[in-house]
């Protein structure tokens, strides 16, 4: 599988503190000077594209916290050979940014939202900002993106009772609602014992309320999701089963964090770091040659990843 999809983390900071994601209650954030600046991010992204990347997803931390994100999107859009530019966000700041981001050339948006119950939302995220996240999602639907997805991480005893309600959103709105299996990534999330709900169970719960779902042929933006629909639905329902399935063989992803460290697999330690080269004024050819090394060491099976200890999902972008 060719590597054609870069997940680009813009910051390790987030305005939420989700129980399954951030490793500690309080984080020591990277210093502002360490973070790659817009020009550096664009030079790095262009090198990824010259090496075969065709789709970039902006993530974080919370990518909407990055200063002048529409400006960055516009610069990234200028990279020749890049086919698609997408964003994953918790939606809290999206209400005012959806239109500027669309106008700057952003193609798609994924909003991560795990509960529609204020008390549960607060329990998961440590924040009362459910309404802002919802408003952000609605603003994205209005802004004319080619697709808006809603990602829900399903956790037993926390939000699994809301699965049918989330599925209902795909009936009423032109949304792709996707159920994601929780996976432990660090000491804090490992404490959520028994939280994993296999997607086979989530699908049964959805079907118990809405009747049988019809599977759709895999689409270009589905990634590892299996996607379904139902008669009369405006949207779709997808299942991403990272725990029950192993889709490493079909993974074309590579990741870079906000200080330029490159991860050939979500679960591996960084193998390369671009910041020094970027800051030393190295020419494009030197950048490409060095970065090409990371493309060659991508594990083909999860078991091949060198265990990196606690995974800073909040830093490397999920
Ligand atoms: N702040 C942005 C957001 O909320 O989408 C982008 C970063 S967040 C790390 C990206 C995605 O990773 C989110 O959809 C989040 O739910 C997912 N994620 C983080 N930790 C996870 C875990 N332990 N299991 C499953 N998904 C996880």
Coordinates of C-alpha atoms and ligand atoms in Angstrom, one line a residue:
X1 CA 0.0 0.0 0.0
X2 CA 1.5 3.3 -1.1
X3 CA 1.8 6.0 1.6
X4 CA -0.5 8.8 0.3
X5 CA -2.1 10.2 3.4
X6 CA -0.5 12.6 5.9
X7 CA -2.0 13.5 9.2
X8 CA -0.4 16.8 10.1
X9 CA -0.6 17.8 13.8
X10 CA -0.5 21.6 14.2
X11 CA -0.3 21.9 17.9
X12 CA -0.3 19.7 21.0
X13 CA -2.6 22.1 22.8
X14 CA -6.3 21.4 23.2
X15 CA -9.3 23.2 24.6
X16 CA -10.6 19.8 25.9
X17 CA -9.1 17.2 28.2
X18 CA -10.7 14.0 27.1
X19 CA -10.3 11.0 29.4
X20 CA -9.2 8.7 26.6
X21 CA -6.9 11.0 24.8
X22 CA -4.7 13.4 26.9
X23 CA -2.2 11.5 29.0
X24 CA -2.3 13.6 32.1
X25 CA -4.6 15.9 33.9
X26 CA -2.1 18.8 33.3
X27 CA 0.2 18.8 30.4
X28 CA 3.5 20.4 29.8
X29 CA 2.9 21.9 26.5
X30 CA 5.5 22.4 23.8
X31 CA 6.9 25.9 23.7
X32 CA 5.7 28.2 21.0
X33 CA 9.3 28.5 19.5
X34 CA 9.4 24.7 19.1
X35 CA 6.2 24.6 17.0
X36 CA 6.7 24.7 13.3
X37 CA 5.6 28.0 11.8
X38 CA 3.3 28.2 8.8
X39 CA 6.1 28.5 6.2
X40 CA 7.9 25.5 7.8
X41 CA 4.7 23.4 7.9
X42 CA 4.1 24.1 4.2
X43 CA 7.6 23.3 3.2
X44 CA 7.4 20.0 5.1
X45 CA 4.0 19.2 3.6
X46 CA 5.3 19.9 0.1
X47 CA 8.1 17.4 0.7
X48 CA 5.5 14.8 1.7
X49 CA 3.5 15.5 -1.4
X50 CA 6.6 15.2 -3.6
X51 CA 7.1 11.7 -2.0
X52 CA 3.5 10.6 -2.9
X53 CA 1.1 12.1 -0.4
X54 CA -2.2 13.2 -2.0
X55 CA -4.3 13.9 1.0
X56 CA -3.5 15.9 4.1
X57 CA -5.6 16.0 7.3
X58 CA -4.9 18.8 9.8
X59 CA -5.2 17.6 13.4
X60 CA -3.7 18.2 16.8
X61 CA -4.2 18.9 19.8
X62 CA -7.0 21.1 18.6
X63 CA -6.0 22.5 15.1
X64 CA -8.4 25.4 15.4
X65 CA -6.2 26.8 18.1
X66 CA -3.5 27.4 15.5
X67 CA -3.2 31.1 14.7
X68 CA -4.6 32.1 11.3
X69 CA -5.6 28.6 10.3
X70 CA -7.4 29.8 7.1
X71 CA -4.1 31.5 6.1
X72 CA -2.3 28.2 6.5
X73 CA -5.0 26.3 4.6
X74 CA -4.6 28.7 1.7
X75 CA -0.9 28.2 1.7
X76 CA -1.2 24.4 1.8
X77 CA -3.8 24.5 -1.0
X78 CA -1.1 26.0 -3.2
X79 CA 1.0 22.8 -3.1
X80 CA 0.9 21.3 -6.5
X81 CA -0.1 17.6 -6.5
X82 CA -2.1 17.8 -3.3
X83 CA -5.6 16.5 -4.1
X84 CA -7.4 16.8 -0.8
X85 CA -7.1 18.9 2.4
X86 CA -9.2 17.9 5.4
X87 CA -9.5 18.8 9.1
X88 CA -10.3 16.9 12.3
X89 CA -11.6 19.1 15.1
X90 CA -13.7 19.1 18.3
X91 CA -15.8 21.8 16.7
X92 CA -15.7 24.2 19.6
X93 CA -14.2 27.1 17.6
X94 CA -15.7 26.0 14.3
X95 CA -18.8 28.2 14.3
X96 CA -16.9 31.3 13.2
X97 CA -14.2 29.5 11.2
X98 CA -16.2 27.1 9.0
X99 CA -16.8 29.6 6.2
X100 CA -13.3 31.2 6.2
X101 CA -11.8 27.6 6.1
X102 CA -14.1 26.6 3.3
X103 CA -13.2 29.8 1.4
X104 CA -9.5 29.2 2.0
X105 CA -9.9 25.8 0.2
X106 CA -10.5 23.2 2.9
X107 CA -12.4 20.2 1.4
X108 CA -13.7 18.2 4.3
X109 CA -14.2 18.3 8.0
X110 CA -14.5 15.7 10.7
X111 CA -16.0 16.8 14.0
X112 CA -15.2 14.6 17.1
X113 CA -18.2 14.6 19.4
X114 CA -18.8 11.8 21.9
X115 CA -22.0 12.8 23.7
X116 CA -25.1 14.9 23.3
X117 CA -25.7 14.9 27.0
X118 CA -24.1 17.9 28.8
X119 CA -23.2 15.9 31.9
X120 CA -21.6 13.0 29.9
X121 CA -19.9 15.5 27.6
X122 CA -18.4 17.1 30.6
X123 CA -17.4 13.8 32.2
X124 CA -15.5 12.8 29.0
X125 CA -14.0 16.1 28.0
X126 CA -13.8 18.1 31.3
X127 CA -15.6 20.9 29.6
X128 CA -19.1 22.4 29.5
X129 CA -18.7 23.4 25.8
X130 CA -21.1 20.8 24.2
X131 CA -23.3 23.5 22.7
X132 CA -20.3 25.2 21.0
X133 CA -19.2 21.8 19.5
X134 CA -22.7 21.2 18.2
X135 CA -22.9 24.7 16.8
X136 CA -19.6 24.1 15.1
X137 CA -20.9 20.9 13.5
X138 CA -24.0 22.7 12.2
X139 CA -21.9 25.5 10.9
X140 CA -19.7 23.0 9.0
X141 CA -22.9 21.5 7.4
X142 CA -23.9 24.9 6.2
X143 CA -20.5 26.0 4.9
X144 CA -20.6 23.7 1.9
X145 CA -17.8 21.2 2.6
X146 CA -17.7 18.2 0.3
X147 CA -18.3 16.0 3.3
X148 CA -18.8 16.4 7.0
X149 CA -18.2 13.5 9.3
X150 CA -19.1 13.1 13.0
X151 CA -16.7 10.8 14.9
X152 CA -17.9 9.2 18.2
X153 CA -15.6 7.1 20.3
X154 CA -18.0 4.6 22.0
X155 CA -17.2 3.8 25.6
X156 CA -19.1 1.3 27.8
X157 CA -20.7 2.9 30.8
X158 CA -20.0 6.4 29.5
X159 CA -21.7 7.2 26.2
X160 CA -22.7 3.8 24.8
X161 CA -26.3 4.4 25.6
X162 CA -26.3 7.2 23.1
X163 CA -25.4 5.1 20.0
X164 CA -28.9 5.0 18.6
X165 CA -29.3 8.8 19.1
X166 CA -26.1 9.4 17.1
X167 CA -27.2 7.0 14.4
X168 CA -30.4 9.1 14.1
X169 CA -28.3 12.1 13.2
X170 CA -27.4 10.3 10.0
X171 CA -31.1 10.1 9.2
X172 CA -31.8 13.8 9.7
X173 CA -28.6 15.4 8.5
X174 CA -26.3 14.8 5.5
X175 CA -23.6 13.6 7.9
X176 CA -21.3 10.5 8.0
X177 CA -21.7 9.4 11.6
X178 CA -18.8 7.1 12.4
X179 CA -18.5 4.9 15.5
X180 CA -14.9 4.4 16.6
X181 CA -13.7 1.7 18.9
X182 CA -11.9 3.0 21.9
X183 CA -8.3 1.9 22.3
X184 CA -6.1 2.5 25.4
X185 CA -3.1 4.6 24.5
X186 CA -1.6 5.6 27.9
X187 CA -1.9 5.2 31.6
X188 CA -4.9 7.4 31.9
X189 CA -7.0 5.8 29.2
X190 CA -5.8 2.3 30.3
X191 CA -7.6 3.1 33.5
X192 CA -10.9 2.9 31.5
X193 CA -11.1 -0.8 32.0
X194 CA -13.9 -2.5 30.1
X195 CA -14.7 0.6 28.0
X196 CA -14.2 -1.0 24.7
X197 CA -17.5 -1.7 22.9
X198 CA -16.8 -3.9 19.8
X199 CA -18.4 -2.4 16.8
X200 CA -20.2 -5.6 16.1
X201 CA -22.2 -4.8 19.3
X202 CA -22.6 -1.1 18.3
X203 CA -24.0 -2.1 14.9
X204 CA -26.5 -4.5 16.5
X205 CA -27.7 -1.7 18.8
X206 CA -28.2 0.6 15.8
X207 CA -30.0 -2.0 13.8
X208 CA -32.3 -2.9 16.8
X209 CA -33.6 0.6 16.5
X210 CA -33.4 1.4 12.8
X211 CA -33.7 -2.0 11.1
X212 CA -31.0 -3.6 8.9
X213 CA -28.3 -1.4 7.5
X214 CA -27.2 -1.7 3.9
X215 CA -23.4 -1.8 3.3
X216 CA -22.1 0.6 0.7
X217 CA -19.1 -0.1 -1.6
X218 CA -15.9 1.5 -0.1
X219 CA -15.6 5.1 -1.1
X220 CA -12.4 7.1 -1.6
X221 CA -12.7 9.0 1.7
X222 CA -13.8 6.0 3.8
X223 CA -10.4 4.9 4.9
X224 CA -10.6 1.9 7.2
X225 CA -14.4 2.5 7.9
X226 CA -17.1 0.1 6.7
X227 CA -19.9 2.3 5.7
X228 CA -23.7 1.6 5.7
X229 CA -26.9 3.4 4.9
X230 CA -30.6 3.0 5.4
X231 CA -33.6 3.8 3.3
X232 CA -34.6 7.5 3.8
X233 CA -31.4 8.5 5.4
X234 CA -29.7 11.8 4.4
X235 CA -26.4 10.6 5.7
X236 CA -24.3 7.4 6.3
X237 CA -23.1 5.4 9.2
X238 CA -19.6 4.1 9.4
X239 CA -17.7 1.8 11.8
X240 CA -14.0 2.1 12.4
X241 CA -12.9 -1.1 14.2
X242 CA -9.3 -0.5 15.1
X243 CA -9.5 -3.1 17.9
X244 CA -11.6 -5.8 16.3
X245 CA -10.0 -5.6 12.9
X246 CA -6.4 -5.3 11.8
X247 CA -6.1 -2.9 8.9
X248 CA -2.4 -2.3 9.0
X249 CA -1.9 -3.9 5.6
X250 CA -4.2 -1.4 4.0
X251 CA -2.8 1.6 5.9
X252 CA -1.3 4.4 3.7
X253 CA -0.9 6.9 6.5
X254 CA 2.1 8.7 7.8
X255 CA 2.1 11.4 10.6
X256 CA 4.0 14.5 11.5
X257 CA 3.6 16.3 14.8
X258 CA 3.7 20.0 15.5
X259 CA 7.5 20.1 16.0
X260 CA 8.3 18.1 12.9
X261 CA 8.7 14.5 14.3
X262 CA 7.6 11.9 11.8
X263 CA 5.7 8.7 12.8
X264 CA 5.4 6.0 10.2
X265 CA 2.8 4.3 12.4
X266 CA 0.5 5.7 15.1
X267 CA 2.0 3.3 17.6
X268 CA 5.6 3.7 16.7
X269 CA 8.2 6.1 18.1
X270 CA 9.1 8.9 15.8
X271 CA 11.8 7.8 13.3
X272 CA 12.7 11.1 11.7
X273 CA 12.6 14.8 12.7
X274 CA 12.4 17.5 10.1
X275 CA 12.7 20.7 12.2
X276 CA 16.5 21.0 12.2
X277 CA 16.7 20.5 8.4
X278 CA 13.9 23.0 7.9
X279 CA 15.5 25.6 10.2
X280 CA 19.0 25.1 8.7
X281 CA 17.8 26.2 5.3
X282 CA 18.4 22.8 3.7
X283 CA 17.3 22.6 0.0
X284 CA 14.2 20.7 -1.0
X285 CA 16.2 17.8 -2.4
X286 CA 17.9 17.2 1.0
X287 CA 14.5 17.4 2.7
X288 CA 13.0 14.8 0.3
X289 CA 16.0 12.5 0.6
X290 CA 15.9 12.5 4.4
X291 CA 12.1 12.2 4.7
X292 CA 12.0 9.4 2.1
X293 CA 13.7 7.3 4.8
X294 CA 10.6 7.4 6.9
X295 CA 8.5 6.2 4.0
X296 CA 10.7 3.1 3.8
X297 CA 10.4 2.0 7.4
X298 CA 6.6 2.0 7.7
X299 CA 5.6 -1.1 9.6
X300 CA 3.3 -3.4 7.6
X301 CA 1.8 -4.9 10.7
X302 CA 1.0 -3.4 14.0
X303 CA 3.2 -5.9 15.7
X304 CA 6.2 -4.5 13.9
X305 CA 5.8 -1.1 15.5
X306 CA 8.5 -0.3 18.0
X307 CA 6.4 0.3 21.2
X308 CA 6.7 4.0 22.0
X309 CA 5.4 3.9 25.6
X310 CA 2.5 6.2 26.3
X311 CA 1.0 7.6 23.1
X312 CA 0.5 11.3 23.1
X313 CA -2.6 11.1 20.9
X314 CA -3.2 14.7 21.8
X315 CA 0.2 15.5 20.3
X316 CA 0.4 13.2 17.3
X317 CA -3.2 13.8 16.1
X318 CA -5.0 10.4 16.4
Ligands
LIG1 N1 -8.9 17.8 18.7 C1 -9.2 17.2 17.4 C2 -10.4 16.3 17.6 O1 -11.0 16.3 18.6 O2 -10.8 15.7 16.6 C3 -8.1 16.4 16.8 C4 -7.2 15.6 17.6 S1 -7.9 14.1 18.3 C5 -6.5 13.4 19.0 C6 -8.2 13.1 16.9 C7 -9.1 11.9 17.1 O3 -8.5 11.0 17.9 C8 -10.4 12.2 17.8 O4 -11.5 11.8 16.9 C9 -10.4 11.4 19.0 O5 -11.7 10.9 19.3 C10 -9.5 10.3 18.6 N2 -8.9 9.6 19.7 C11 -8.0 10.0 20.6 N3 -7.7 9.1 21.6 C12 -8.4 8.0 21.2 C13 -8.5 6.7 21.8 N4 -7.9 6.4 22.9 N5 -9.3 5.8 21.2 C14 -10.0 6.1 20.0 N6 -9.9 7.3 19.4 C15 -9.2 8.3 20.0

